[in-house]
Short mmCIF file of C-alpha atoms in Angstrom, two decimals:
data_model
loop_
_atom_site.label_atom_id
_atom_site.label_comp_id
_atom_site.label_asym_id
_atom_site.label_seq_id
_atom_site.Cartn_x
_atom_site.Cartn_y
_atom_site.Cartn_z
CA MET A 1 -56.16 84.50 -62.86
CA VAL A 2 -55.59 83.12 -66.35
CA LYS A 3 -52.64 80.77 -66.53
CA THR A 4 -50.56 80.79 -69.68
CA VAL A 5 -48.21 78.16 -71.05
CA PRO A 6 -44.71 79.01 -69.82
CA GLY A 7 -42.39 80.26 -72.53
CA THR A 8 -38.94 78.88 -73.27
CA GLN A 9 -37.30 81.61 -71.20
CA LYS A 10 -39.41 80.79 -68.14
CA LEU A 11 -38.83 77.04 -68.43
CA ARG A 12 -35.08 77.66 -68.65
CA GLY A 13 -35.25 80.05 -65.72
CA GLY A 14 -33.30 82.44 -67.92
CA TYR A 15 -34.06 85.99 -66.83
CA TYR A 16 -31.00 88.07 -67.50
CA THR A 17 -29.21 90.33 -65.09
CA PRO A 18 -29.54 94.12 -65.29
CA GLU A 19 -26.15 95.69 -65.94
CA LEU A 20 -26.18 97.66 -62.67
CA ILE A 21 -26.52 94.41 -60.71
CA ALA A 22 -23.88 92.69 -62.86
CA ASP A 23 -21.37 95.48 -62.30
CA PHE A 24 -22.09 95.60 -58.59
CA LEU A 25 -21.66 91.84 -58.10
CA ALA A 26 -18.44 91.76 -60.12
CA ARG A 27 -16.86 94.74 -58.38
CA TRP A 28 -17.80 93.47 -54.94
CA ALA A 29 -16.49 89.94 -55.55
CA ILE A 30 -13.32 90.68 -57.54
CA ARG A 31 -10.67 92.21 -55.32
CA SER A 32 -7.39 91.89 -57.23
CA PRO A 33 -6.15 92.04 -60.85
CA ASP A 34 -5.05 88.39 -60.76
CA ALA A 35 -8.37 87.05 -59.43
CA THR A 36 -9.87 83.99 -61.12
CA VAL A 37 -13.62 84.21 -61.76
CA LEU A 38 -16.37 81.66 -62.45
CA GLU A 39 -19.89 82.34 -63.77
CA PRO A 40 -21.74 78.98 -63.59
CA SER A 41 -24.82 80.03 -65.63
CA CYS A 42 -23.50 82.83 -67.79
CA GLY A 43 -26.33 83.23 -70.31
CA ASP A 44 -25.37 85.82 -72.90
CA GLY A 45 -22.38 86.98 -70.87
CA VAL A 46 -23.54 90.13 -69.08
CA LEU A 47 -21.90 89.04 -65.81
CA LEU A 48 -18.73 87.86 -67.55
CA ALA A 49 -18.46 91.22 -69.28
CA ALA A 50 -18.92 92.94 -65.91
CA ALA A 51 -16.14 90.76 -64.49
CA ALA A 52 -13.89 91.75 -67.39
CA ARG A 53 -14.60 95.43 -66.68
CA ALA A 54 -13.84 94.97 -63.00
CA LEU A 55 -10.53 93.26 -63.78
CA ARG A 56 -9.66 95.92 -66.34
CA ASP A 57 -10.33 98.65 -63.77
CA LEU A 58 -7.89 96.83 -61.49
CA ARG A 59 -5.37 97.14 -64.36
CA ALA A 60 -5.33 93.51 -65.47
CA ALA A 61 -4.12 92.97 -69.06
CA PRO A 62 -6.59 91.61 -71.67
CA GLU A 63 -4.68 88.31 -71.89
CA THR A 64 -4.77 87.96 -68.11
CA ILE A 65 -8.49 88.69 -68.08
CA ALA A 66 -9.18 86.06 -70.74
CA SER A 67 -7.37 83.35 -68.79
CA ALA A 68 -8.98 84.43 -65.50
CA LEU A 69 -12.60 84.07 -66.66
CA GLN A 70 -14.55 80.83 -66.82
CA GLY A 71 -18.19 80.73 -67.87
CA VAL A 72 -20.58 77.81 -68.25
CA GLU A 73 -23.84 77.98 -70.22
CA LEU A 74 -26.19 75.15 -71.16
CA ASP A 75 -27.59 76.83 -74.30
CA PRO A 76 -24.95 76.72 -77.10
CA ALA A 77 -26.37 79.83 -78.81
CA GLU A 78 -26.22 81.83 -75.59
CA ALA A 79 -22.70 80.59 -74.89
CA GLN A 80 -21.70 81.91 -78.31
CA HIS A 81 -23.35 85.24 -77.52
CA ALA A 82 -21.30 85.40 -74.32
CA ARG A 83 -18.07 84.83 -76.28
CA GLN A 84 -19.07 87.51 -78.77
CA ARG A 85 -19.84 89.96 -75.96
CA LEU A 86 -16.37 89.41 -74.46
CA ARG A 87 -14.65 89.70 -77.85
CA ALA A 88 -16.48 92.97 -78.50
CA SER A 89 -14.93 94.31 -75.30
CA GLY A 90 -11.44 93.25 -76.35
CA ILE A 91 -11.24 89.92 -74.50
CA PRO A 92 -10.19 86.98 -76.75
CA ALA A 93 -12.83 84.55 -75.47
CA THR A 94 -12.88 80.96 -76.73
CA PRO A 95 -14.80 77.76 -75.87
CA THR A 96 -12.15 77.12 -73.22
CA GLN A 97 -13.27 80.30 -71.45
CA VAL A 98 -17.03 79.97 -72.06
CA HIS A 99 -18.07 76.35 -71.96
CA SER A 100 -21.26 75.17 -73.64
CA ALA A 101 -22.23 72.58 -71.06
CA ASP A 102 -24.44 71.68 -68.15
CA PHE A 103 -22.81 73.20 -65.07
CA PHE A 104 -23.12 70.03 -63.03
CA ALA A 105 -21.53 67.93 -65.77
CA TYR A 106 -18.81 70.58 -66.07
CA CYS A 107 -18.07 70.19 -62.35
CA LYS A 108 -18.04 66.42 -62.60
CA ASP A 109 -15.67 66.51 -65.59
CA HIS A 110 -13.28 69.11 -64.17
CA TYR A 111 -13.37 68.71 -60.39
CA SER A 112 -14.56 65.22 -59.54
CA GLU A 113 -13.11 61.74 -59.54
CA GLN A 114 -15.65 59.38 -58.00
CA SER A 115 -17.99 61.78 -56.24
CA PHE A 116 -18.17 65.50 -55.75
CA LEU A 117 -17.69 65.09 -52.01
CA GLY A 118 -14.40 63.29 -52.57
CA THR A 119 -12.97 66.03 -54.75
CA VAL A 120 -9.77 67.69 -53.66
CA ILE A 121 -9.62 71.04 -55.42
CA ALA A 122 -6.05 72.25 -55.90
CA PRO A 123 -5.48 75.98 -55.32
CA GLY A 124 -4.93 76.50 -59.05
CA GLN A 125 -8.32 74.97 -59.82
CA ALA A 126 -10.45 76.91 -57.35
CA PHE A 127 -11.75 80.43 -57.90
CA ASP A 128 -11.24 83.72 -56.09
CA ALA A 129 -14.67 84.98 -57.11
CA ILE A 130 -17.87 83.27 -58.24
CA ILE A 131 -20.66 85.49 -59.52
CA GLY A 132 -23.98 84.44 -60.95
CA ASN A 133 -27.69 84.64 -61.48
CA PRO A 134 -28.61 80.94 -61.46
CA PRO A 135 -31.79 79.75 -63.15
CA PHE A 136 -34.95 79.79 -61.06
CA ILE A 137 -36.43 76.46 -62.17
CA ARG A 138 -38.97 74.53 -60.13
CA TYR A 139 -38.58 70.77 -59.70
CA GLN A 140 -41.17 69.88 -62.34
CA SER A 141 -39.40 71.98 -65.01
CA PHE A 142 -35.86 70.97 -64.07
CA ALA A 143 -34.61 68.71 -66.91
CA GLU A 144 -34.33 65.19 -65.50
CA ALA A 145 -30.77 64.46 -66.63
CA HIS A 146 -29.40 67.70 -65.18
CA GLN A 147 -31.51 67.38 -62.05
CA ALA A 148 -30.32 63.82 -61.35
CA LEU A 149 -26.67 64.82 -61.47
CA ALA A 150 -27.26 68.00 -59.45
CA PHE A 151 -29.15 66.10 -56.75
CA THR A 152 -26.47 63.39 -56.61
CA MET A 153 -23.84 66.05 -56.01
CA MET A 154 -26.00 67.67 -53.34
CA ARG A 155 -26.43 64.34 -51.55
CA ASP A 156 -22.68 63.78 -51.70
CA LEU A 157 -22.35 67.11 -49.92
CA GLY A 158 -24.79 66.07 -47.19
CA PHE A 159 -27.97 67.75 -48.49
CA HIS A 160 -31.37 66.13 -48.91
CA PRO A 161 -32.97 67.56 -52.10
CA ASN A 162 -36.63 66.82 -52.72
CA ARG A 163 -39.54 67.76 -54.99
CA LEU A 164 -39.51 71.33 -53.67
CA THR A 165 -35.85 71.93 -54.49
CA ASN A 166 -35.42 74.75 -57.01
CA ALA A 167 -32.47 74.65 -59.44
CA TRP A 168 -30.84 77.73 -57.89
CA MET A 169 -30.04 75.69 -54.76
CA PRO A 170 -27.61 73.15 -56.29
CA PHE A 171 -26.09 75.92 -58.40
CA LEU A 172 -25.41 77.87 -55.22
CA VAL A 173 -24.06 75.15 -52.95
CA ILE A 174 -21.99 73.35 -55.60
CA ALA A 175 -20.48 76.56 -56.94
CA ALA A 176 -19.58 77.64 -53.40
CA HIS A 177 -17.41 74.54 -53.05
CA LEU A 178 -15.26 75.80 -55.92
CA LEU A 179 -14.19 78.89 -53.97
CA LYS A 180 -10.71 79.37 -52.59
CA PRO A 181 -10.42 79.67 -48.78
CA ALA A 182 -10.52 83.48 -49.02
CA GLY A 183 -12.93 83.59 -51.96
CA ARG A 184 -16.12 85.59 -52.42
CA LEU A 185 -19.45 84.55 -53.90
CA ALA A 186 -22.04 87.03 -55.22
CA PHE A 187 -25.35 85.62 -56.49
CA VAL A 188 -28.82 86.80 -57.42
CA ILE A 189 -31.26 84.40 -55.75
CA PRO A 190 -34.97 84.36 -54.86
CA ALA A 191 -36.00 86.01 -51.60
CA GLU A 192 -37.54 82.66 -50.62
CA LEU A 193 -34.14 81.85 -49.10
CA PHE A 194 -35.23 83.89 -46.06
CA GLN A 195 -38.08 81.74 -44.86
CA VAL A 196 -39.23 78.70 -46.87
CA SER A 197 -38.70 75.38 -45.14
CA TYR A 198 -37.16 73.72 -48.19
CA ALA A 199 -34.29 76.23 -48.12
CA ALA A 200 -33.48 75.44 -44.48
CA GLU A 201 -30.46 73.28 -45.31
CA VAL A 202 -29.12 75.98 -47.61
CA ARG A 203 -29.46 78.61 -44.86
CA ARG A 204 -27.53 76.43 -42.46
CA PHE A 205 -24.85 75.71 -45.05
CA LEU A 206 -24.36 79.39 -45.82
CA SER A 207 -24.11 80.29 -42.13
CA GLU A 208 -21.40 77.66 -41.62
CA PHE A 209 -19.51 77.94 -44.92
CA PHE A 210 -19.10 81.73 -45.01
CA GLN A 211 -17.59 83.83 -42.26
CA ARG A 212 -19.74 86.79 -43.24
CA VAL A 213 -22.93 87.02 -45.32
CA THR A 214 -24.52 90.21 -46.62
CA LEU A 215 -28.06 90.10 -48.01
CA ALA A 216 -29.26 93.07 -50.08
CA THR A 217 -33.01 93.26 -50.60
CA PHE A 218 -35.06 95.63 -52.79
CA LYS A 219 -38.28 97.52 -52.09
CA LYS A 220 -39.02 97.55 -55.83
CA LEU A 221 -39.05 94.57 -58.17
CA VAL A 222 -35.84 94.43 -60.20
CA PHE A 223 -37.10 91.53 -62.36
CA PRO A 224 -40.68 92.72 -63.05
CA ALA A 225 -41.16 90.24 -65.90
CA ILE A 226 -41.30 87.36 -63.41
CA GLN A 227 -42.87 89.19 -60.43
CA GLN A 228 -40.16 87.56 -58.33
CA GLU A 229 -38.56 89.22 -55.35
CA VAL A 230 -34.83 88.65 -55.39
CA ILE A 231 -31.93 89.30 -53.06
CA LEU A 232 -28.22 89.75 -53.64
CA LEU A 233 -26.32 87.16 -51.64
CA LEU A 234 -22.75 88.25 -50.87
CA GLY A 235 -20.68 85.60 -49.11
CA GLU A 236 -17.14 86.00 -47.77
CA ARG A 237 -15.29 82.83 -46.80
CA SER A 238 -12.89 84.84 -44.67
CA SER A 239 -13.05 88.46 -43.64
CA PRO A 240 -10.99 90.77 -41.44
CA GLY A 241 -14.20 92.29 -40.14
CA THR A 242 -16.90 91.03 -37.80
CA ALA A 243 -18.26 87.57 -38.54
CA GLY A 244 -22.01 87.18 -38.96
CA ILE A 245 -24.82 88.40 -41.19
CA ARG A 246 -26.27 91.74 -42.22
CA VAL A 247 -29.36 92.63 -44.20
CA VAL A 248 -29.48 95.84 -46.23
CA GLU A 249 -32.77 97.09 -47.68
CA LEU A 250 -32.35 99.06 -50.90
CA ASP A 251 -34.96 101.06 -52.75
CA GLY A 252 -34.04 99.96 -56.27
CA LEU A 253 -31.26 99.44 -58.76
CA ALA A 254 -29.99 103.02 -58.50
CA ASP A 255 -28.79 102.23 -54.96
CA LEU A 256 -26.23 99.84 -56.44
CA ALA A 257 -24.15 102.57 -58.07
CA TRP A 258 -20.67 101.44 -57.09
CA ASP A 259 -19.53 104.90 -55.99
CA ASP A 260 -22.41 105.17 -53.52
CA THR A 261 -22.55 101.90 -51.59
CA ASP A 262 -21.26 102.97 -48.18
CA HIS A 263 -24.56 101.89 -46.67
CA LEU A 264 -23.62 98.27 -47.42
CA GLN A 265 -20.52 98.59 -45.27
CA THR A 266 -22.02 100.57 -42.38
CA SER A 267 -25.05 98.35 -41.78
CA PRO A 268 -24.52 96.37 -38.55
CA VAL A 269 -23.28 92.79 -38.71
CA LYS A 270 -25.32 90.53 -36.43
CA PRO A 271 -24.37 87.17 -34.91
CA MET A 272 -25.69 84.37 -37.10
CA ASP A 273 -27.44 81.29 -35.76
CA HIS A 274 -25.91 78.15 -37.28
CA SER A 275 -29.19 76.30 -37.57
CA THR A 276 -32.03 76.02 -40.05
CA GLU A 277 -34.03 78.87 -38.51
CA LYS A 278 -35.60 81.43 -40.81
CA TRP A 279 -33.64 84.54 -41.73
CA THR A 280 -36.49 87.06 -41.70
CA GLN A 281 -35.41 87.81 -38.12
CA TYR A 282 -32.24 89.51 -39.37
CA PHE A 283 -34.30 92.52 -40.39
CA LEU A 284 -34.51 93.16 -36.62
CA ASP A 285 -31.84 94.67 -34.42
CA ALA A 286 -29.65 92.54 -32.15
CA ASP A 287 -31.79 93.04 -29.00
CA GLU A 288 -34.98 92.15 -30.88
CA ILE A 289 -33.35 89.00 -32.27
CA ALA A 290 -32.23 87.96 -28.78
CA LEU A 291 -35.74 88.48 -27.41
CA LEU A 292 -37.30 86.52 -30.28
CA ARG A 293 -34.98 83.56 -29.65
CA GLU A 294 -35.77 83.65 -25.95
CA VAL A 295 -39.49 83.53 -26.68
CA ARG A 296 -38.96 80.64 -29.09
CA ALA A 297 -37.06 78.78 -26.39
CA HIS A 298 -40.01 79.21 -24.00
CA PRO A 299 -43.24 78.66 -25.97
CA GLN A 300 -45.24 79.08 -22.77
CA LEU A 301 -44.49 82.81 -23.04
CA THR A 302 -46.87 83.02 -25.98
CA ARG A 303 -50.61 82.67 -25.62
CA SER A 304 -50.89 80.11 -28.42
CA GLY A 305 -47.70 78.24 -27.74
CA ALA A 306 -46.76 78.76 -31.39
CA VAL A 307 -43.20 79.53 -32.34
CA LEU A 308 -42.89 83.05 -33.72
CA ASP A 309 -41.27 83.69 -37.12
#
């Protein structure tokens, strides 16, 4: 295979969100007209605009919507595009709504005193909904200054980032800490979350931090330009329903039409193991998962003695 020099978009990890995904994430995460919303890597504003539409459909006034939205974007030109997109939809966006900044520096400036771990986030500073499509940037392409701050924050939170840590991981775990106790997080992330060893700490964090996690996968690529399988991660900090995890397999983007998503609610919720084990098992039913764990606990039951995945 011929390797080409990565373009600017690839190095930035900036592959923008299809509108169907943006609308779905916003409508799922935003539950009331007075919800506050953060987009930590807003690009040209497609997710912020979806959040504005969701709030408008809940009958929030334009002024309320403007004050409810916070976006952060590293690229100043893209941040300006995001403001223009919101203004075109009737939302008076300003640099106080869409910040041109590194997300990790933004967190340090707004929510940290000495270290991120020591931050006490007042209810008025935390968010009801956090939606995003964080950049997929490998370690070697992750700008050193941003990476250093992101990794410091991760360490303060008890993580151990290394040379395999992709940029989406600190975006995910640090943003999650800005949620209110009943908040919701909806992210587009790589499907590697399911099984790679370097995402093990993130899997454990998600299983402990959220009461319920829904993972929506796709049979068809929804970002064909990068040949990257993605999942929609939907995390609920508190939920009146059953705690645990569910995995929903969708055919493609058309399955995200908001008026036809009952299958997301009817899929069974399974008990979640609060360890670093791989999540591919959650494609199985509850009895199959129980059997798999029993076999793992007794390697002598397998001919090779290897632990099954």
